[in-house]
């Protein structure tokens, strides 16, 4: 994306410059919907909210994709018409309403011009091929423009059968994982992918249970309305209540999808707690996207992961470090030593020191010439693991590989004279699974 400065003064008395706005490019030419498109809209949104008259209304168009509901002033009653000050206030309200409607119309024209002039030639070409472009251009309709623009940026274009598109998008959602993304970034990503799925005509995880929930909740709402008002709820209110209930259920589905796909390294304990609590009859799962973000942002690990020891790189040729331990097999002792590059190969025997666990090139027991280093220079730590033991427990994650959080509810508590320690992590020591 190349940086551009847009001037909208020709359309109305509005602040001309959108600082930092860059020309938007589509995925086919290297644009990324997740970053450039969101940044593009956010810059425009912040600009109009602050710099344009009645900016809140045009900001609503950008965020919600539709005009805001502007309530018309009510006519004065006969009694109020006899009061001059009431008439004056009413006339002022009428003026404000008219100014607001006129400002929204002008702002929509300005927004259309601002967006269309900030697009790459390829995106403009794609838009011209869309049905309804001529009418939208004539009306300077930013709602149509933003809807079509989002379709282009998320690659929602009619290039495959509907069923194929729905299946592809479902596969994409199911394979989402948080990884190193921030909580806010991941929540936005999931919400956007669900929105794309709905655009293709699908209803993510919507089935018989959700349909029954709509009926049950609507029935409760109708009964409460009848008890409070003594009359049956009007049809338009029923339709609105049904829409609200469906939106709540979709929020619950989205919240569940986000929690399940959150990073297990950071939130594995939380996911297990929620699962176990549900088994015990206490449903702790969040019911909205906002709840998910609040929980993830404020969650504190019950079992913090062990901290990695710091390595002093000074004089590294003389102070080579390693981790040595012994494994007893049928009464016979076998020596193991981790390599200086932190590698560990249980089946490999070093040709220099004849100890298993590392290659000759990373031998921590010998220098470059093959001479053995004195014991005080090895800086080793020892541990013993018995093959006949029911469980093997390691306190140092440097000795094992493939450390992961257990997700089947299993856990281990180790007691000692100093108290106890809990673990829900396992790893691999050679072919053996250890805590």
Short mmCIF file of C-alpha atoms in Angstrom, two decimals:
data_model
loop_
_atom_site.label_atom_id
_atom_site.label_comp_id
_atom_site.label_asym_id
_atom_site.label_seq_id
_atom_site.Cartn_x
_atom_site.Cartn_y
_atom_site.Cartn_z
CA UNK A 1 0.00 0.00 0.00
CA UNK A 2 1.25 3.46 -0.89
CA UNK A 3 0.47 6.46 1.26
CA UNK A 4 -2.06 8.96 -0.03
CA UNK A 5 -3.73 12.13 1.16
CA UNK A 6 -7.40 12.69 0.32
CA UNK A 7 -9.26 16.00 0.00
CA UNK A 8 -13.03 16.01 0.49
CA UNK A 9 -13.60 19.75 0.67
CA UNK A 10 -15.29 19.72 -2.72
CA UNK A 11 -18.17 17.73 -1.24
CA UNK A 12 -18.68 19.82 1.87
CA UNK A 13 -17.12 21.79 4.68
CA UNK A 14 -15.11 18.95 6.19
CA UNK A 15 -11.52 18.49 7.33
CA UNK A 16 -9.68 17.56 4.16
CA UNK A 17 -6.72 15.42 5.17
CA UNK A 18 -6.86 11.85 6.49
CA UNK A 19 -3.38 11.49 7.90
CA UNK A 20 -1.60 8.20 7.29
CA UNK A 21 -4.29 6.82 4.96
CA UNK A 22 -2.77 4.48 2.39
CA UNK A 23 -4.04 3.23 -0.93
CA UNK A 24 -5.88 -0.04 -0.31
CA UNK A 25 -4.76 -3.09 -2.31
CA UNK A 26 -6.65 -6.38 -2.61
CA UNK A 27 -5.28 -9.87 -1.73
CA UNK A 28 -4.58 -10.59 -5.41
CA UNK A 29 -1.97 -7.81 -5.44
CA UNK A 30 -0.49 -8.43 -2.00
CA UNK A 31 -3.04 -6.75 0.25
CA UNK A 32 -4.02 -8.49 3.48
CA UNK A 33 -7.60 -8.17 4.71
CA UNK A 34 -6.61 -8.80 8.31
CA UNK A 35 -4.29 -5.81 8.65
CA UNK A 36 -4.42 -3.31 5.78
CA UNK A 37 -8.21 -3.35 5.36
CA UNK A 38 -8.96 -2.99 9.06
CA UNK A 39 -6.35 -0.25 9.37
CA UNK A 40 -7.81 1.49 6.32
CA UNK A 41 -11.33 1.58 7.76
CA UNK A 42 -10.13 2.47 11.25
CA UNK A 43 -8.23 5.53 10.00
CA UNK A 44 -11.26 6.77 8.07
CA UNK A 45 -13.58 6.07 11.00
CA UNK A 46 -11.42 7.96 13.49
CA UNK A 47 -11.07 10.87 11.06
CA UNK A 48 -14.80 11.36 10.37
CA UNK A 49 -15.77 10.90 14.01
CA UNK A 50 -13.50 13.77 15.05
CA UNK A 51 -13.34 16.06 12.03
CA UNK A 52 -16.74 15.91 10.32
CA UNK A 53 -19.92 17.63 11.50
CA UNK A 54 -22.30 15.01 12.90
CA UNK A 55 -19.43 12.54 12.53
CA UNK A 56 -21.09 10.04 14.85
CA UNK A 57 -23.79 9.33 12.26
CA UNK A 58 -21.39 8.67 9.38
CA UNK A 59 -19.21 6.64 11.78
CA UNK A 60 -22.26 4.45 12.35
CA UNK A 61 -22.50 3.88 8.59
CA UNK A 62 -18.86 2.70 8.51
CA UNK A 63 -19.14 0.38 11.51
CA UNK A 64 -22.67 -0.98 11.05
CA UNK A 65 -23.07 -0.82 7.26
CA UNK A 66 -26.37 1.05 7.49
CA UNK A 67 -27.77 4.50 8.21
CA UNK A 68 -28.36 5.39 11.87
CA UNK A 69 -31.93 5.65 13.09
CA UNK A 70 -32.68 9.38 13.45
CA UNK A 71 -35.92 9.90 15.32
CA UNK A 72 -38.27 12.52 13.91
CA UNK A 73 -39.48 15.26 16.31
CA UNK A 74 -43.02 14.77 17.56
CA UNK A 75 -45.70 17.37 16.90
CA UNK A 76 -46.66 19.66 19.74
CA UNK A 77 -49.81 18.92 21.68
CA UNK A 78 -52.65 21.45 21.75
CA UNK A 79 -51.66 22.51 25.25
CA UNK A 80 -48.00 23.05 24.28
CA UNK A 81 -48.96 25.09 21.20
CA UNK A 82 -50.29 27.76 23.55
CA UNK A 83 -46.84 28.19 25.17
CA UNK A 84 -44.41 30.32 23.20
CA UNK A 85 -41.27 28.88 24.85
CA UNK A 86 -42.43 25.35 24.00
CA UNK A 87 -42.95 26.42 20.40
CA UNK A 88 -39.46 27.95 20.31
CA UNK A 89 -37.82 24.78 21.66
CA UNK A 90 -39.77 22.68 19.18
CA UNK A 91 -38.66 24.85 16.26
CA UNK A 92 -35.03 24.50 17.37
CA UNK A 93 -35.46 20.73 17.55
CA UNK A 94 -36.89 20.75 14.01
CA UNK A 95 -33.88 22.76 12.80
CA UNK A 96 -31.43 20.34 14.44
CA UNK A 97 -33.23 17.37 12.88
CA UNK A 98 -33.09 18.93 9.42
CA UNK A 99 -29.42 19.84 9.81
CA UNK A 100 -28.59 16.32 10.93
CA UNK A 101 -30.40 14.72 7.98
CA UNK A 102 -28.69 17.10 5.55
CA UNK A 103 -25.28 16.51 7.16
CA UNK A 104 -25.69 12.73 6.90
CA UNK A 105 -26.54 13.02 3.21
CA UNK A 106 -23.49 15.19 2.52
CA UNK A 107 -21.23 13.02 4.66
CA UNK A 108 -22.28 9.89 2.78
CA UNK A 109 -21.36 11.55 -0.51
CA UNK A 110 -18.03 12.64 0.96
CA UNK A 111 -17.34 9.16 2.38
CA UNK A 112 -18.02 7.55 -1.00
CA UNK A 113 -15.58 9.92 -2.71
CA UNK A 114 -12.95 9.47 -0.01
CA UNK A 115 -13.06 5.66 -0.15
CA UNK A 116 -13.25 5.28 -3.93
CA UNK A 117 -10.25 7.57 -4.45
CA UNK A 118 -8.21 5.57 -1.92
CA UNK A 119 -8.50 2.24 -3.77
CA UNK A 120 -6.00 0.58 -6.07
CA UNK A 121 -6.80 0.32 -9.80
CA UNK A 122 -7.38 -3.45 -9.45
CA UNK A 123 -10.00 -2.99 -6.72
CA UNK A 124 -11.72 -0.27 -8.76
CA UNK A 125 -11.81 -2.64 -11.72
CA UNK A 126 -13.36 -5.39 -9.57
CA UNK A 127 -15.98 -2.95 -8.24
CA UNK A 128 -16.98 -1.86 -11.75
CA UNK A 129 -17.72 -5.49 -12.55
CA UNK A 130 -20.11 -5.83 -9.62
CA UNK A 131 -23.85 -5.73 -10.14
CA UNK A 132 -25.27 -2.40 -8.98
CA UNK A 133 -22.09 -0.37 -9.47
CA UNK A 134 -23.63 2.18 -11.85
CA UNK A 135 -26.54 2.88 -9.50
CA UNK A 136 -24.26 3.12 -6.45
CA UNK A 137 -21.94 5.50 -8.30
CA UNK A 138 -24.85 7.66 -9.36
CA UNK A 139 -26.22 7.77 -5.79
CA UNK A 140 -22.71 7.94 -4.25
CA UNK A 141 -23.82 5.12 -1.96
CA UNK A 142 -21.06 4.30 0.59
CA UNK A 143 -23.05 1.42 2.12
CA UNK A 144 -22.99 -0.52 -1.16
CA UNK A 145 -19.35 0.40 -1.67
CA UNK A 146 -18.19 -0.80 1.76
CA UNK A 147 -20.18 -4.05 1.46
CA UNK A 148 -18.68 -4.90 -1.92
CA UNK A 149 -15.23 -3.80 -0.78
CA UNK A 150 -15.32 -6.17 2.18
CA UNK A 151 -16.37 -9.02 -0.14
CA UNK A 152 -13.31 -8.35 -2.30
CA UNK A 153 -10.94 -8.12 0.66
CA UNK A 154 -12.10 -11.43 2.18
CA UNK A 155 -12.17 -13.06 -1.28
CA UNK A 156 -15.94 -13.50 -1.11
CA UNK A 157 -16.53 -13.51 -4.82
CA UNK A 158 -18.77 -15.77 -6.88
CA UNK A 159 -16.01 -18.01 -8.24
CA UNK A 160 -17.20 -21.39 -6.89
CA UNK A 161 -20.49 -23.15 -6.02
CA UNK A 162 -22.16 -22.06 -2.77
CA UNK A 163 -21.79 -25.47 -1.10
CA UNK A 164 -18.10 -25.56 -1.97
CA UNK A 165 -17.60 -22.06 -0.57
CA UNK A 166 -19.42 -22.93 2.67
CA UNK A 167 -17.40 -26.13 3.07
CA UNK A 168 -14.11 -24.30 2.48
CA UNK A 169 -14.98 -21.60 4.99
CA UNK A 170 -16.08 -24.15 7.61
CA UNK A 171 -12.73 -25.92 7.18
CA UNK A 172 -10.92 -22.61 7.61
CA UNK A 173 -12.77 -21.81 10.85
CA UNK A 174 -12.21 -25.28 12.29
CA UNK A 175 -8.46 -24.95 11.71
CA UNK A 176 -8.11 -21.53 13.33
CA UNK A 177 -5.62 -21.41 16.22
CA UNK A 178 -4.54 -18.39 18.24
CA UNK A 179 -0.81 -19.09 18.27
CA UNK A 180 1.15 -15.94 19.15
CA UNK A 181 -1.68 -13.54 18.25
CA UNK A 182 -2.95 -11.13 20.90
CA UNK A 183 -6.37 -11.85 22.35
CA UNK A 184 -7.94 -8.87 20.60
CA UNK A 185 -6.44 -9.82 17.23
CA UNK A 186 -7.63 -13.42 17.56
CA UNK A 187 -11.16 -12.44 18.63
CA UNK A 188 -11.41 -10.09 15.64
CA UNK A 189 -10.12 -12.82 13.32
CA UNK A 190 -12.68 -15.40 14.49
CA UNK A 191 -15.52 -12.86 14.32
CA UNK A 192 -14.55 -11.91 10.77
CA UNK A 193 -14.30 -15.53 9.59
CA UNK A 194 -17.73 -16.28 11.08
CA UNK A 195 -19.12 -13.26 9.27
CA UNK A 196 -17.71 -14.54 5.97
CA UNK A 197 -19.32 -17.93 6.66
CA UNK A 198 -22.70 -16.26 7.17
CA UNK A 199 -22.23 -14.27 3.97
CA UNK A 200 -21.84 -17.52 2.08
CA UNK A 201 -25.27 -18.50 3.42
CA UNK A 202 -24.20 -20.73 6.31
CA UNK A 203 -25.12 -20.57 10.00
CA UNK A 204 -22.09 -21.73 11.98
CA UNK A 205 -22.94 -24.56 14.43
CA UNK A 206 -26.63 -23.65 14.18
CA UNK A 207 -28.78 -26.75 14.63
CA UNK A 208 -31.77 -28.26 16.34
CA UNK A 209 -30.66 -27.18 19.83
CA UNK A 210 -30.37 -23.54 18.79
CA UNK A 211 -33.80 -23.62 17.09
CA UNK A 212 -35.35 -25.05 20.26
CA UNK A 213 -33.56 -22.43 22.36
CA UNK A 214 -35.06 -19.68 20.19
CA UNK A 215 -38.55 -21.11 20.72
CA UNK A 216 -38.05 -21.51 24.48
CA UNK A 217 -36.61 -18.03 25.05
CA UNK A 218 -39.22 -16.39 22.84
CA UNK A 219 -42.00 -18.17 24.71
CA UNK A 220 -40.62 -16.88 28.03
CA UNK A 221 -40.41 -13.33 26.64
CA UNK A 222 -44.02 -13.47 25.39
CA UNK A 223 -45.27 -14.68 28.76
CA UNK A 224 -43.40 -11.95 30.64
CA UNK A 225 -44.75 -9.28 28.28
CA UNK A 226 -48.31 -10.54 28.77
CA UNK A 227 -47.95 -10.55 32.56
CA UNK A 228 -46.55 -6.99 32.61
CA UNK A 229 -48.82 -5.38 30.03
CA UNK A 230 -51.95 -7.51 29.99
CA UNK A 231 -51.87 -7.74 26.19
CA UNK A 232 -50.14 -9.93 23.61
CA UNK A 233 -46.82 -8.70 22.24
CA UNK A 234 -47.23 -6.99 18.83
CA UNK A 235 -45.83 -8.70 15.73
CA UNK A 236 -43.10 -6.12 15.15
CA UNK A 237 -41.86 -6.58 18.74
CA UNK A 238 -41.97 -10.37 18.30
CA UNK A 239 -39.78 -10.08 15.22
CA UNK A 240 -37.35 -7.81 17.07
CA UNK A 241 -37.26 -10.13 20.10
CA UNK A 242 -36.56 -13.11 17.83
CA UNK A 243 -33.69 -11.20 16.21
CA UNK A 244 -32.21 -10.36 19.63
CA UNK A 245 -32.46 -13.98 20.83
CA UNK A 246 -30.75 -15.29 17.68
CA UNK A 247 -28.00 -12.71 18.07
CA UNK A 248 -27.44 -13.85 21.68
CA UNK A 249 -27.18 -17.49 20.60
CA UNK A 250 -24.71 -16.59 17.84
CA UNK A 251 -22.64 -14.74 20.44
CA UNK A 252 -22.58 -17.91 22.57
CA UNK A 253 -21.45 -19.96 19.57
CA UNK A 254 -18.70 -17.46 18.73
CA UNK A 255 -17.55 -17.36 22.38
CA UNK A 256 -17.29 -21.15 22.49
CA UNK A 257 -15.36 -21.25 19.21
CA UNK A 258 -12.86 -18.66 20.49
CA UNK A 259 -12.29 -20.35 23.87
CA UNK A 260 -11.75 -23.74 22.24
CA UNK A 261 -9.17 -22.35 19.82
CA UNK A 262 -7.32 -20.12 22.29
CA UNK A 263 -3.59 -20.78 22.73
CA UNK A 264 -3.17 -23.91 24.87
CA UNK A 265 0.21 -22.78 26.18
CA UNK A 266 -1.42 -19.74 27.76
CA UNK A 267 -4.95 -20.97 28.42
CA UNK A 268 -4.73 -24.77 28.60
CA UNK A 269 -5.42 -24.70 32.34
CA UNK A 270 -8.43 -22.46 31.82
CA UNK A 271 -9.88 -24.75 29.16
CA UNK A 272 -9.52 -27.76 31.48
CA UNK A 273 -11.12 -25.90 34.38
CA UNK A 274 -14.13 -24.99 32.26
CA UNK A 275 -14.50 -28.54 31.00
CA UNK A 276 -14.25 -30.07 34.49
CA UNK A 277 -16.59 -27.48 35.99
CA UNK A 278 -19.21 -28.31 33.38
CA UNK A 279 -18.91 -31.99 34.29
CA UNK A 280 -19.60 -31.01 37.90
CA UNK A 281 -22.75 -29.12 36.91
CA UNK A 282 -21.25 -25.59 36.86
CA UNK A 283 -21.28 -24.04 33.38
CA UNK A 284 -18.40 -21.51 33.33
CA UNK A 285 -18.29 -21.07 29.55
CA UNK A 286 -18.64 -17.42 28.42
CA UNK A 287 -21.80 -16.41 26.59
CA UNK A 288 -20.52 -13.45 24.58
CA UNK A 289 -17.43 -12.35 22.67
CA UNK A 290 -16.94 -9.51 25.15
CA UNK A 291 -16.87 -12.03 28.02
CA UNK A 292 -14.26 -14.12 26.21
CA UNK A 293 -11.96 -11.14 25.72
CA UNK A 294 -12.37 -10.08 29.37
CA UNK A 295 -11.55 -13.60 30.62
CA UNK A 296 -8.52 -14.11 28.36
CA UNK A 297 -7.09 -10.67 29.13
CA UNK A 298 -7.37 -11.13 32.90
CA UNK A 299 -6.72 -14.86 33.34
CA UNK A 300 -3.81 -15.79 35.63
CA UNK A 301 -2.20 -19.20 35.32
CA UNK A 302 -2.73 -21.51 38.27
CA UNK A 303 0.33 -23.53 37.28
CA UNK A 304 2.93 -21.12 35.86
CA UNK A 305 5.38 -22.66 33.44
CA UNK A 306 8.94 -23.06 34.63
CA UNK A 307 11.33 -20.26 33.78
CA UNK A 308 14.27 -20.98 31.55
CA UNK A 309 17.72 -20.59 33.15
CA UNK A 310 19.88 -17.77 31.84
CA UNK A 311 23.14 -18.72 30.13
CA UNK A 312 26.28 -16.65 30.57
CA UNK A 313 27.90 -16.32 27.16
CA UNK A 314 31.14 -14.84 28.53
CA UNK A 315 34.16 -17.02 27.81
CA UNK A 316 31.91 -19.65 26.28
CA UNK A 317 34.84 -21.71 24.98
CA UNK A 318 36.01 -22.46 28.52
CA UNK A 319 32.63 -22.71 30.24
CA UNK A 320 30.74 -25.30 28.23
CA UNK A 321 27.46 -26.32 29.87
CA UNK A 322 25.42 -29.49 29.77
CA UNK A 323 22.90 -31.53 31.76
CA UNK A 324 23.96 -35.01 32.88
CA UNK A 325 21.77 -37.72 34.44
CA UNK A 326 21.59 -41.48 34.80
CA UNK A 327 18.86 -43.94 33.81
CA UNK A 328 18.74 -47.32 35.49
CA UNK A 329 17.69 -50.24 33.30
CA UNK A 330 17.43 -53.57 35.05
CA UNK A 331 19.98 -52.47 37.66
CA UNK A 332 22.53 -51.24 35.09
CA UNK A 333 23.38 -47.51 35.02
CA UNK A 334 23.41 -45.65 31.69
CA UNK A 335 24.89 -42.14 31.49
CA UNK A 336 23.25 -39.38 29.45
CA UNK A 337 24.52 -35.88 28.72
CA UNK A 338 22.71 -33.08 26.85
CA UNK A 339 24.72 -31.35 24.08
CA UNK A 340 26.12 -27.83 24.34
CA UNK A 341 23.56 -26.64 21.75
CA UNK A 342 20.77 -27.80 24.10
CA UNK A 343 20.00 -30.81 21.88
CA UNK A 344 19.20 -34.24 23.32
CA UNK A 345 19.36 -37.56 21.47
CA UNK A 346 18.86 -40.54 23.85
CA UNK A 347 19.90 -43.11 21.23
CA UNK A 348 23.12 -41.34 20.14
CA UNK A 349 26.50 -42.13 21.75
CA UNK A 350 29.23 -39.49 21.57
CA UNK A 351 32.44 -40.83 19.96
CA UNK A 352 34.58 -38.68 22.28
CA UNK A 353 33.20 -39.14 25.82
CA UNK A 354 31.23 -42.34 25.05
CA UNK A 355 28.15 -40.91 26.81
CA UNK A 356 24.67 -41.03 25.26
CA UNK A 357 22.54 -37.97 24.54
CA UNK A 358 24.57 -35.82 22.11
CA UNK A 359 26.78 -35.78 19.03
CA UNK A 360 30.55 -35.42 19.17
CA UNK A 361 30.39 -31.89 17.71
CA UNK A 362 28.41 -30.69 20.75
CA UNK A 363 30.09 -32.71 23.48
CA UNK A 364 29.93 -30.80 26.80
CA UNK A 365 32.51 -33.09 28.44
CA UNK A 366 35.40 -32.40 26.03
CA UNK A 367 36.97 -29.37 24.39
CA UNK A 368 37.57 -28.96 20.65
CA UNK A 369 40.71 -31.10 20.77
CA UNK A 370 38.86 -33.96 22.52
CA UNK A 371 40.49 -33.40 25.93
CA UNK A 372 38.16 -33.97 28.89
CA UNK A 373 37.11 -30.87 30.79
CA UNK A 374 37.61 -30.86 34.54
CA UNK A 375 34.55 -31.76 36.61
CA UNK A 376 34.19 -28.31 38.14
CA UNK A 377 33.90 -26.81 34.65
CA UNK A 378 31.05 -29.05 33.45
CA UNK A 379 28.31 -27.27 35.37
CA UNK A 380 26.10 -30.36 35.25
CA UNK A 381 22.97 -31.32 37.15
CA UNK A 382 22.13 -34.95 37.96
CA UNK A 383 18.84 -36.83 38.24
CA UNK A 384 17.89 -40.51 38.43
CA UNK A 385 14.87 -42.06 36.71
CA UNK A 386 13.79 -45.60 37.60
CA UNK A 387 12.26 -47.62 34.75
CA UNK A 388 10.20 -49.66 37.22
CA UNK A 389 8.46 -46.57 38.63
CA UNK A 390 4.74 -46.02 37.95
CA UNK A 391 5.33 -42.37 37.00
CA UNK A 392 8.45 -40.43 36.04
CA UNK A 393 8.61 -36.78 37.16
CA UNK A 394 10.98 -34.11 35.84
CA UNK A 395 11.33 -30.64 37.35
CA UNK A 396 13.66 -29.45 34.59
CA UNK A 397 12.01 -29.14 31.15
CA UNK A 398 15.48 -29.13 29.55
CA UNK A 399 15.67 -32.91 30.05
CA UNK A 400 12.55 -33.69 28.02
CA UNK A 401 10.97 -32.85 24.68
CA UNK A 402 7.43 -32.28 23.39
CA UNK A 403 6.17 -30.67 26.59
CA UNK A 404 2.39 -30.15 26.35
CA UNK A 405 -0.66 -29.49 28.51
CA UNK A 406 -2.92 -32.50 29.18
CA UNK A 407 -6.46 -31.84 27.94
CA UNK A 408 -8.27 -34.99 29.14
CA UNK A 409 -8.69 -33.83 32.76
CA UNK A 410 -5.76 -35.88 34.09
CA UNK A 411 -3.41 -34.29 36.62
CA UNK A 412 -0.65 -35.22 39.05
CA UNK A 413 -0.03 -33.92 42.58
CA UNK A 414 3.40 -34.60 44.14
CA UNK A 415 3.64 -34.40 47.94
CA UNK A 416 6.83 -33.78 49.92
CA UNK A 417 7.86 -32.48 53.33
CA UNK A 418 7.80 -28.98 51.87
CA UNK A 419 4.19 -29.20 50.61
CA UNK A 420 2.89 -30.28 47.22
CA UNK A 421 3.12 -29.30 43.57
CA UNK A 422 0.52 -29.88 40.84
CA UNK A 423 1.22 -30.65 37.20
CA UNK A 424 -0.94 -30.94 34.11
CA UNK A 425 1.99 -31.16 31.68
CA UNK A 426 3.64 -34.18 30.11
CA UNK A 427 6.65 -34.61 27.88
CA UNK A 428 8.84 -37.21 26.17
CA UNK A 429 12.10 -38.66 27.50
CA UNK A 430 13.21 -40.83 24.62
CA UNK A 431 10.26 -43.19 24.05
CA UNK A 432 8.93 -42.77 27.58
CA UNK A 433 6.12 -40.37 28.58
CA UNK A 434 6.94 -38.45 31.76
CA UNK A 435 5.36 -35.73 33.93
#
